[in-house]
Amino acid sequence: MNLLILGATGPTGRHVLDRALAAGDTVTVLARRPEALADLADQVTVVAGDATSHKDVAKAMIGQDAVISALGRSTSVRADDLFTRAAAAVIAAAEEQGVSRLVWMSSFGVGDTYKSASALQKLMYSTFLRNIYANKELSEKAIRSSGLDWTLVYPTLLTKGPAKGTYLAGNCLPMKGNPKISRADVAAFMHKAAHSTEWIQRDAVITD
C-alpha cells in the first residue's frame, strides 16, 4: 500500500510509521521538521510541509492509497485550530487527488464518546481539555460529512507501553476507572484499519 502519514514525528505517529515499514508499505510522510526522520531517509519519502496547508497535503497525497493522521498537540491543552485546519486541508486534498481512505486519530471523550466517560473524566474533558476537544469535534464533523471512507479512532489514555495486541475496539465500549491503551497498540489498530474495509465510516473506541 502507498500510505501517507501525518503526525509521524509524534509519539503515536512514529509507531504508525514503524508498523507501516515493517508491513512493507511504501510510506510518505508530511513533516514540518523533516530532519526528525533523518534516520529513515532511505526508507521513507519525506515531504516538507504543514498538515494544515492544502497545497502541502495535496503534494504529499499524490499517488497514495490511504492517509493515516496521528496529529496531536503534545502536552498543550490549546488546539490553535490545528484539527479543523488539518481536516479541511486533508478533505480538499483527498478530493483533488482522488484518495478516499482516511484513518484519523481523535481522543476518547470527544463527541459522542463523552457519554461513556466517568464523572471524573467528564470533569477533565469539560475543563482542562475543553478547547482542544471542541476543535477535535468540529474537525470530525467535517470529516463525517466529507464523503470520504473515514475511520475515526478514539483511544483512551495513551501510554508508552509496548503493544499487547489484546486491546478492545468497538463503536461503544463500557468504561471503568481510568482506562488506558499504549500508543503502540493504537498505531497497530490504525494501520490495520487502513488496510481493511471493516471500519469504514465507523467510530472506533479503543482501550486495553
Coordinates of N, CA and C in Angstrom, one line a residue:
M1 N 0.8 -1.2 0.0 CA 0.0 0.0 0.0 C 0.9 1.3 0.0
N2 N 0.5 2.2 -0.8 CA 1.1 3.6 -0.7 C 0.4 4.3 0.4
L3 N 1.1 4.7 1.4 CA 0.5 5.2 2.6 C 1.1 6.6 3.0
L4 N 0.2 7.6 3.2 CA 0.7 8.9 3.7 C 0.4 9.0 5.2
I5 N 1.4 9.4 6.0 CA 1.2 9.5 7.4 C 1.4 11.0 7.8
L6 N 0.4 11.5 8.5 CA 0.5 12.8 9.1 C 0.8 12.7 10.6
G7 N 1.6 13.5 11.1 CA 2.0 13.4 12.5 C 3.0 12.3 12.8
A8 N 3.8 11.9 11.8 CA 4.7 10.8 12.0 C 5.8 11.1 12.9
T9 N 6.1 12.4 13.2 CA 7.2 12.7 14.1 C 6.7 12.7 15.6
G10 N 5.4 12.6 15.8 CA 4.9 12.5 17.2 C 5.0 11.1 17.7
P11 N 4.7 10.9 19.0 CA 4.9 9.6 19.7 C 4.0 8.5 19.1
T12 N 2.8 8.8 18.8 CA 1.9 7.7 18.2 C 2.2 7.6 16.7
G13 N 2.4 8.7 16.1 CA 2.7 8.6 14.6 C 4.0 7.9 14.3
R14 N 5.0 8.0 15.1 CA 6.2 7.2 14.9 C 5.9 5.7 15.0
H15 N 5.0 5.3 15.9 CA 4.7 3.9 15.9 C 3.9 3.5 14.7
V16 N 3.1 4.3 14.1 CA 2.4 4.0 12.9 C 3.4 3.9 11.8
L17 N 4.4 4.8 11.7 CA 5.4 4.7 10.7 C 6.2 3.4 10.8
D18 N 6.6 3.1 12.0 CA 7.4 1.8 12.1 C 6.6 0.6 11.7
R19 N 5.3 0.6 12.1 CA 4.4 -0.5 11.8 C 4.3 -0.6 10.3
A20 N 4.1 0.5 9.6 CA 3.9 0.5 8.1 C 5.1 0.0 7.4
L21 N 6.3 0.4 7.9 CA 7.5 0.0 7.3 C 7.7 -1.5 7.5
A22 N 7.4 -2.0 8.7 CA 7.6 -3.4 8.9 C 6.6 -4.3 8.1
A23 N 5.5 -3.7 7.7 CA 4.5 -4.4 6.9 C 4.8 -4.3 5.4
G24 N 5.8 -3.5 5.0 CA 6.2 -3.4 3.6 C 5.5 -2.3 2.8
D25 N 4.8 -1.4 3.5 CA 4.1 -0.3 2.8 C 5.1 0.6 2.2
T26 N 4.7 1.3 1.2 CA 5.5 2.4 0.6 C 5.0 3.7 1.3
V27 N 5.9 4.3 2.1 CA 5.4 5.3 3.1 C 5.9 6.7 2.7
T28 N 5.0 7.6 2.7 CA 5.3 9.0 2.6 C 4.9 9.7 3.8
V29 N 5.7 10.7 4.3 CA 5.4 11.4 5.5 C 5.4 12.9 5.2
L30 N 4.5 13.6 5.6 CA 4.5 15.1 5.6 C 4.9 15.6 6.9
A31 N 6.0 16.4 7.0 CA 6.5 16.8 8.2 C 7.0 18.2 8.2
R32 N 6.8 19.0 9.2 CA 7.3 20.3 9.3 C 8.8 20.3 9.6
R33 N 9.2 19.2 10.2 CA 10.7 19.0 10.6 C 11.2 17.7 10.0
P34 N 11.5 17.7 8.7 CA 12.0 16.5 8.0 C 13.2 15.9 8.7
E35 N 14.0 16.8 9.3 CA 15.3 16.3 10.0 C 15.0 15.3 11.1
A36 N 13.7 15.4 11.6 CA 13.4 14.5 12.7 C 13.3 13.0 12.2
L37 N 13.3 12.8 10.9 CA 13.2 11.5 10.4 C 14.4 11.1 9.6
A38 N 15.5 11.8 9.9 CA 16.8 11.6 9.1 C 17.2 10.1 9.2
D39 N 16.9 9.4 10.3 CA 17.3 8.0 10.5 C 16.6 7.1 9.5
L40 N 15.5 7.6 8.8 CA 14.8 6.8 7.9 C 14.8 7.3 6.5
A41 N 15.8 8.1 6.2 CA 15.9 8.8 4.9 C 15.9 7.9 3.7
D42 N 16.4 6.7 3.9 CA 16.5 5.7 2.8 C 15.3 4.8 2.7
Q43 N 14.3 5.0 3.7 CA 13.2 4.1 3.7 C 11.8 4.8 3.5
V44 N 11.8 6.1 3.7 CA 10.6 6.9 3.7 C 10.8 8.1 2.8
T45 N 9.7 8.4 2.0 CA 9.7 9.7 1.3 C 9.2 10.8 2.2
V46 N 10.0 11.7 2.5 CA 9.6 12.8 3.4 C 9.3 14.1 2.6
V47 N 8.1 14.6 2.8 CA 7.7 15.9 2.1 C 7.7 16.9 3.2
A48 N 8.5 18.0 3.0 CA 8.5 19.1 3.9 C 7.2 19.9 3.8
G49 N 6.5 20.1 4.9 CA 5.3 20.9 4.8 C 4.5 20.9 6.0
D50 N 3.3 21.5 5.9 CA 2.4 21.6 7.1 C 1.1 20.9 6.8
A51 N 0.6 20.2 7.8 CA -0.6 19.4 7.6 C -1.9 20.3 7.5
T52 N -1.7 21.6 7.8 CA -2.9 22.5 7.7 C -2.9 23.2 6.4
S53 N -1.9 22.9 5.5 CA -1.8 23.6 4.2 C -2.4 22.6 3.1
H54 N -3.4 23.1 2.5 CA -4.0 22.3 1.4 C -2.9 22.0 0.3
K55 N -2.1 22.9 0.0 CA -1.1 22.8 -1.0 C -0.1 21.7 -0.6
D56 N 0.4 21.8 0.6 CA 1.4 20.8 1.1 C 0.8 19.4 1.2
V57 N -0.4 19.3 1.7 CA -1.1 18.0 1.9 C -1.3 17.4 0.5
A58 N -1.8 18.2 -0.4 CA -2.1 17.7 -1.8 C -0.8 17.2 -2.5
K59 N 0.3 17.8 -2.3 CA 1.5 17.4 -2.8 C 1.9 16.1 -2.3
A60 N 1.8 15.9 -1.0 CA 2.2 14.6 -0.3 C 1.2 13.5 -0.6
M61 N 0.0 13.8 -1.0 CA -1.0 12.8 -1.2 C -1.0 12.2 -2.7
I62 N -0.2 12.8 -3.5 CA -0.1 12.3 -4.9 C 0.2 10.8 -4.9
G63 N -0.6 10.0 -5.5 CA -0.3 8.5 -5.7 C -0.5 7.7 -4.4
Q64 N -1.2 8.2 -3.4 CA -1.4 7.5 -2.2 C -2.7 6.7 -2.3
D65 N -2.7 5.6 -1.5 CA -3.9 4.7 -1.4 C -4.7 5.1 -0.2
A66 N -4.0 5.6 0.9 CA -4.7 5.9 2.1 C -3.9 6.9 2.9
V67 N -4.6 7.5 3.9 CA -3.9 8.5 4.7 C -4.2 8.1 6.2
I68 N -3.2 8.2 7.0 CA -3.4 8.0 8.4 C -2.9 9.3 9.1
S69 N -3.8 9.9 9.9 CA -3.4 11.0 10.7 C -3.3 10.7 12.2
A70 N -2.1 11.0 12.7 CA -1.9 10.9 14.2 C -1.5 12.2 14.7
L71 N -2.0 13.3 14.1 CA -1.7 14.6 14.6 C -2.1 14.8 16.0
G72 N -1.3 15.6 16.7 CA -1.7 15.9 18.1 C -1.0 17.2 18.6
R73 N -1.3 17.6 19.8 CA -0.8 18.9 20.3 C 0.1 18.7 21.4
S74 N 0.7 17.5 21.5 CA 1.7 17.1 22.6 C 1.0 17.4 23.9
T75 N 1.7 18.2 24.8 CA 1.1 18.5 26.1 C 0.3 19.7 26.2
S76 N 0.1 20.4 25.1 CA -0.7 21.6 25.1 C -2.2 21.3 25.2
V77 N -2.9 22.2 25.9 CA -4.4 22.0 26.0 C -5.1 23.0 25.1
R78 N -4.4 23.7 24.3 CA -4.9 24.6 23.3 C -4.8 24.0 21.9
A79 N -5.9 24.0 21.2 CA -5.9 23.4 19.8 C -5.2 24.3 18.8
D80 N -5.4 25.6 19.0 CA -4.9 26.6 18.0 C -5.5 26.2 16.6
D81 N -6.7 25.6 16.6 CA -7.4 25.3 15.3 C -6.6 24.2 14.5
L82 N -5.7 23.5 15.1 CA -4.9 22.5 14.3 C -5.8 21.5 13.7
F83 N -6.8 20.9 14.4 CA -7.5 19.8 13.8 C -8.5 20.3 12.8
T84 N -9.2 21.4 13.0 CA -10.1 21.9 12.0 C -9.4 22.3 10.7
R85 N -8.2 22.9 10.9 CA -7.5 23.3 9.7 C -6.9 22.2 8.9
A86 N -6.4 21.2 9.7 CA -5.8 20.0 9.1 C -6.9 19.2 8.4
A87 N -8.1 19.0 9.0 CA -9.2 18.3 8.4 C -9.6 19.0 7.1
A88 N -9.7 20.3 7.1 CA -10.1 21.0 5.8 C -9.0 20.8 4.7
A89 N -7.8 20.8 5.1 CA -6.7 20.6 4.1 C -6.7 19.2 3.6
V90 N -6.9 18.2 4.5 CA -6.9 16.8 4.1 C -8.2 16.5 3.2
I91 N -9.3 17.0 3.6 CA -10.5 16.7 2.8 C -10.4 17.3 1.4
A92 N -9.9 18.5 1.3 CA -9.8 19.2 0.0 C -8.7 18.5 -0.9
A93 N -7.6 18.1 -0.2 CA -6.5 17.4 -1.0 C -7.0 16.0 -1.4
A94 N -7.7 15.3 -0.6 CA -8.2 14.0 -0.9 C -9.2 14.0 -2.1
E95 N -10.0 15.0 -2.2 CA -10.9 15.2 -3.3 C -10.1 15.5 -4.6
E96 N -9.1 16.3 -4.4 CA -8.3 16.7 -5.6 C -7.5 15.6 -6.1
Q97 N -7.0 14.7 -5.2 CA -6.1 13.7 -5.7 C -6.8 12.3 -5.8
G98 N -8.1 12.3 -5.5 CA -8.8 11.0 -5.7 C -8.5 10.0 -4.7
V99 N -8.1 10.4 -3.4 CA -7.8 9.5 -2.4 C -9.0 9.4 -1.4
S100 N -9.5 8.3 -1.1 CA -10.8 8.2 -0.3 C -10.6 7.7 1.1
R101 N -9.5 6.9 1.3 CA -9.4 6.2 2.6 C -8.6 7.1 3.6
L102 N -9.3 7.4 4.8 CA -8.7 8.2 5.8 C -8.9 7.6 7.2
V103 N -7.8 7.4 7.9 CA -7.9 6.9 9.3 C -7.4 8.1 10.2
W104 N -8.2 8.6 11.1 CA -8.0 9.9 11.8 C -8.0 9.6 13.3
M105 N -7.0 9.9 14.0 CA -6.9 9.7 15.4 C -7.5 10.9 16.2
S106 N -8.4 10.6 17.1 CA -9.0 11.6 17.9 C -8.7 11.3 19.4
S107 N -9.6 11.5 20.3 CA -9.3 11.2 21.7 C -10.7 10.7 22.3
F108 N -10.6 9.8 23.2 CA -11.8 9.4 24.0 C -12.3 10.6 24.8
G109 N -13.6 10.8 24.7 CA -14.2 12.0 25.4 C -14.6 13.0 24.4
V110 N -14.2 12.9 23.1 CA -14.6 13.8 22.1 C -16.0 13.3 21.5
G111 N -16.9 14.3 21.2 CA -18.1 13.9 20.6 C -19.0 13.0 21.4
D112 N -19.5 12.0 20.8 CA -20.4 11.0 21.4 C -19.7 10.2 22.5
T113 N -18.4 10.0 22.4 CA -17.7 9.2 23.3 C -17.7 9.8 24.7
Y114 N -18.0 11.1 24.8 CA -18.1 11.8 26.1 C -19.2 11.1 27.0
K115 N -20.2 10.6 26.4 CA -21.3 10.0 27.2 C -20.8 8.8 28.0
S116 N -19.8 8.1 27.5 CA -19.3 6.9 28.1 C -18.3 7.1 29.2
A117 N -17.9 8.4 29.3 CA -16.8 8.7 30.3 C -17.3 8.7 31.7
S118 N -16.4 8.5 32.6 CA -16.7 8.6 34.0 C -16.9 10.1 34.4
A119 N -17.5 10.3 35.6 CA -17.7 11.6 36.1 C -16.4 12.4 36.2
L120 N -15.4 11.8 36.7 CA -14.1 12.4 36.8 C -13.5 12.8 35.4
Q121 N -13.6 11.9 34.5 CA -13.2 12.1 33.1 C -13.9 13.3 32.5
K122 N -15.2 13.3 32.7 CA -16.1 14.3 32.1 C -15.6 15.7 32.6
L123 N -15.3 15.7 33.9 CA -14.8 17.0 34.5 C -13.5 17.5 33.8
M124 N -12.6 16.6 33.6 CA -11.4 16.9 32.9 C -11.6 17.3 31.5
Y125 N -12.5 16.6 30.8 CA -12.7 16.9 29.4 C -13.4 18.2 29.2
S126 N -14.3 18.6 30.2 CA -15.0 19.8 30.0 C -14.3 21.0 30.6
T127 N -13.2 20.8 31.2 CA -12.4 22.0 31.8 C -11.1 22.1 31.1
F128 N -10.1 21.3 31.6 CA -8.7 21.4 31.1 C -8.6 21.1 29.6
L129 N -9.4 20.2 29.1 CA -9.3 19.8 27.7 C -10.4 20.4 26.8
R130 N -11.1 21.3 27.4 CA -12.3 21.8 26.7 C -12.0 22.4 25.3
N131 N -11.0 23.2 25.2 CA -10.6 23.9 23.9 C -10.2 22.9 22.9
I132 N -9.3 22.0 23.2 CA -8.8 21.1 22.3 C -9.8 20.0 21.8
Y133 N -10.7 19.6 22.8 CA -11.7 18.6 22.4 C -12.8 19.3 21.5
A134 N -13.1 20.5 21.8 CA -14.1 21.2 20.9 C -13.6 21.3 19.5
N135 N -12.3 21.6 19.3 CA -11.7 21.7 18.0 C -11.7 20.4 17.3
K136 N -11.4 19.3 18.1 CA -11.4 18.0 17.5 C -12.8 17.6 17.0
E137 N -13.8 17.9 17.8 CA -15.2 17.6 17.5 C -15.6 18.3 16.2
L138 N -15.2 19.5 16.0 CA -15.5 20.3 14.8 C -14.8 19.6 13.6
S139 N -13.6 19.2 13.8 CA -12.9 18.6 12.7 C -13.5 17.3 12.2
E140 N -14.1 16.6 13.2 CA -14.7 15.3 12.9 C -16.0 15.4 12.2
K141 N -16.7 16.5 12.6 CA -18.0 16.8 11.9 C -17.7 17.0 10.4
A142 N -16.6 17.7 10.1 CA -16.3 17.9 8.7 C -15.9 16.6 8.0
I143 N -15.2 15.8 8.7 CA -14.7 14.5 8.1 C -15.9 13.6 7.8
R144 N -16.9 13.6 8.8 CA -18.1 12.7 8.6 C -18.9 13.1 7.4
S145 N -18.9 14.4 7.1 CA -19.8 14.9 6.0 C -19.0 15.0 4.7
S146 N -17.8 14.5 4.7 CA -16.9 14.7 3.5 C -17.1 13.8 2.4
G147 N -17.7 12.6 2.7 CA -17.9 11.6 1.7 C -16.7 10.7 1.6
L148 N -15.7 10.9 2.4 CA -14.5 10.0 2.4 C -14.8 8.7 3.1
D149 N -14.0 7.7 2.8 CA -14.0 6.4 3.6 C -13.2 6.6 4.9
W150 N -13.8 7.3 5.8 CA -13.1 7.6 7.0 C -13.3 6.6 8.1
T151 N -12.3 6.6 9.0 CA -12.5 5.9 10.3 C -12.0 6.8 11.4
L152 N -12.7 7.1 12.4 CA -12.3 7.9 13.5 C -12.0 7.1 14.7
V153 N -10.8 7.3 15.2 CA -10.3 6.4 16.3 C -10.2 7.2 17.6
Y154 N -10.8 6.6 18.6 CA -10.9 7.3 19.9 C -10.1 6.5 21.0
P155 N -8.8 6.6 21.1 CA -8.1 5.9 22.2 C -8.4 6.5 23.5
T156 N -8.4 5.7 24.6 CA -8.4 6.2 25.9 C -7.0 6.7 26.3
L157 N -6.7 6.9 27.6 CA -5.5 7.5 28.0 C -4.3 6.8 27.4
L158 N -3.4 7.5 26.7 CA -2.3 6.9 26.0 C -1.1 6.7 26.9
T159 N -0.5 5.6 26.7 CA 0.7 5.2 27.5 C 1.9 4.9 26.6
K160 N 3.1 4.8 27.1 CA 4.3 4.5 26.4 C 4.6 3.0 26.4
G161 N 3.7 2.2 26.9 CA 3.9 0.8 27.0 C 4.0 0.1 25.6
P162 N 4.5 -1.2 25.6 CA 4.6 -1.9 24.3 C 3.2 -2.4 23.8
A163 N 3.2 -2.7 22.6 CA 1.9 -3.3 22.0 C 1.6 -4.6 22.6
K164 N 0.4 -4.8 23.0 CA 0.0 -6.1 23.6 C -0.8 -6.9 22.6
G165 N -1.5 -6.2 21.7 CA -2.4 -6.9 20.7 C -3.6 -7.5 21.3
T166 N -4.0 -7.1 22.5 CA -5.2 -7.7 23.2 C -6.2 -6.6 23.5
Y167 N -6.1 -5.4 22.8 CA -6.9 -4.3 23.0 C -8.4 -4.6 22.6
L168 N -9.3 -3.8 23.1 CA -10.7 -3.8 22.7 C -11.0 -2.7 21.8
A169 N -11.8 -2.9 20.8 CA -12.2 -1.9 19.8 C -13.7 -2.0 19.5
G170 N -14.4 -0.9 19.6 CA -15.8 -1.0 19.3 C -16.4 0.4 19.1
N171 N -17.6 0.4 18.6 CA -18.3 1.7 18.5 C -18.6 2.4 19.8
C172 N -18.9 1.5 20.8 CA -19.2 2.0 22.1 C -18.7 0.9 23.1
L173 N -17.9 1.2 24.0 CA -17.4 0.2 25.0 C -17.7 0.7 26.4
P174 N -18.0 -0.3 27.3 CA -18.2 0.1 28.7 C -16.9 0.5 29.3
M175 N -16.8 1.5 30.1 CA -15.6 2.0 30.7 C -15.7 2.0 32.2
K176 N -14.6 1.6 32.8 CA -14.5 1.6 34.3 C -13.2 2.2 34.7
G177 N -13.2 3.0 35.8 CA -11.9 3.5 36.3 C -11.3 4.5 35.3
N178 N -10.0 4.4 35.1 CA -9.3 5.2 34.2 C -8.6 4.4 33.1
P179 N -9.4 4.0 32.1 CA -8.9 3.1 31.0 C -7.7 3.7 30.3
K180 N -6.8 2.8 29.8 CA -5.6 3.2 29.1 C -5.4 2.3 27.9
I181 N -4.5 2.8 27.1 CA -4.0 2.0 25.9 C -2.7 2.5 25.5
S182 N -1.8 1.6 25.1 CA -0.5 2.0 24.6 C -0.6 2.7 23.2
R183 N 0.3 3.6 23.0 CA 0.4 4.2 21.7 C 0.7 3.2 20.6
A184 N 1.5 2.2 21.0 CA 1.9 1.2 20.0 C 0.7 0.4 19.6
D185 N -0.3 0.1 20.5 CA -1.5 -0.7 20.1 C -2.4 0.2 19.3
V186 N -2.5 1.5 19.6 CA -3.3 2.4 18.8 C -2.8 2.4 17.4
A187 N -1.4 2.5 17.2 CA -0.8 2.6 15.9 C -1.1 1.3 15.2
A188 N -1.0 0.1 15.9 CA -1.3 -1.1 15.2 C -2.7 -1.2 14.7
F189 N -3.7 -0.7 15.5 CA -5.1 -0.7 15.1 C -5.3 0.2 13.9
M190 N -4.7 1.4 13.9 CA -4.9 2.4 12.8 C -4.3 1.8 11.5
H191 N -3.2 1.2 11.6 CA -2.5 0.7 10.4 C -3.4 -0.5 9.8
K192 N -3.9 -1.3 10.7 CA -4.7 -2.4 10.3 C -6.0 -1.9 9.7
A193 N -6.6 -0.9 10.3 CA -7.8 -0.3 9.8 C -7.7 0.3 8.4
A194 N -6.5 0.9 8.1 CA -6.3 1.5 6.8 C -6.2 0.4 5.7
H195 N -5.9 -0.8 6.1 CA -5.8 -1.9 5.1 C -7.0 -2.7 5.0
S196 N -8.1 -2.3 5.7 CA -9.3 -3.1 5.7 C -10.5 -2.2 5.4
T197 N -11.6 -2.9 5.1 CA -12.9 -2.2 4.9 C -13.7 -2.3 6.2
E198 N -13.3 -3.0 7.2 CA -14.1 -3.3 8.3 C -14.6 -2.0 9.1
W199 N -13.7 -1.0 9.1 CA -14.0 0.2 9.9 C -14.4 1.4 9.1
I200 N -14.7 1.2 7.8 CA -15.0 2.4 7.0 C -16.3 3.0 7.5
Q201 N -16.2 4.4 7.6 CA -17.3 5.2 8.1 C -17.9 4.7 9.5
R202 N -16.9 4.4 10.3 CA -17.3 3.9 11.7 C -16.4 4.6 12.7
D203 N -16.9 4.7 13.9 CA -16.1 5.2 15.0 C -15.5 4.0 15.7
A204 N -14.2 4.1 16.2 CA -13.6 3.0 16.9 C -13.0 3.5 18.2
V205 N -13.7 3.2 19.3 CA -13.2 3.5 20.6 C -12.2 2.3 20.9
I206 N -11.0 2.6 21.4 CA -10.0 1.6 21.6 C -9.4 1.7 23.0
T207 N -9.3 0.6 23.7 CA -8.7 0.6 25.0 C -8.2 -0.8 25.4
D208 N -7.4 -0.9 26.4 CA -7.0 -2.2 26.9 C -8.1 -3.0 27.5

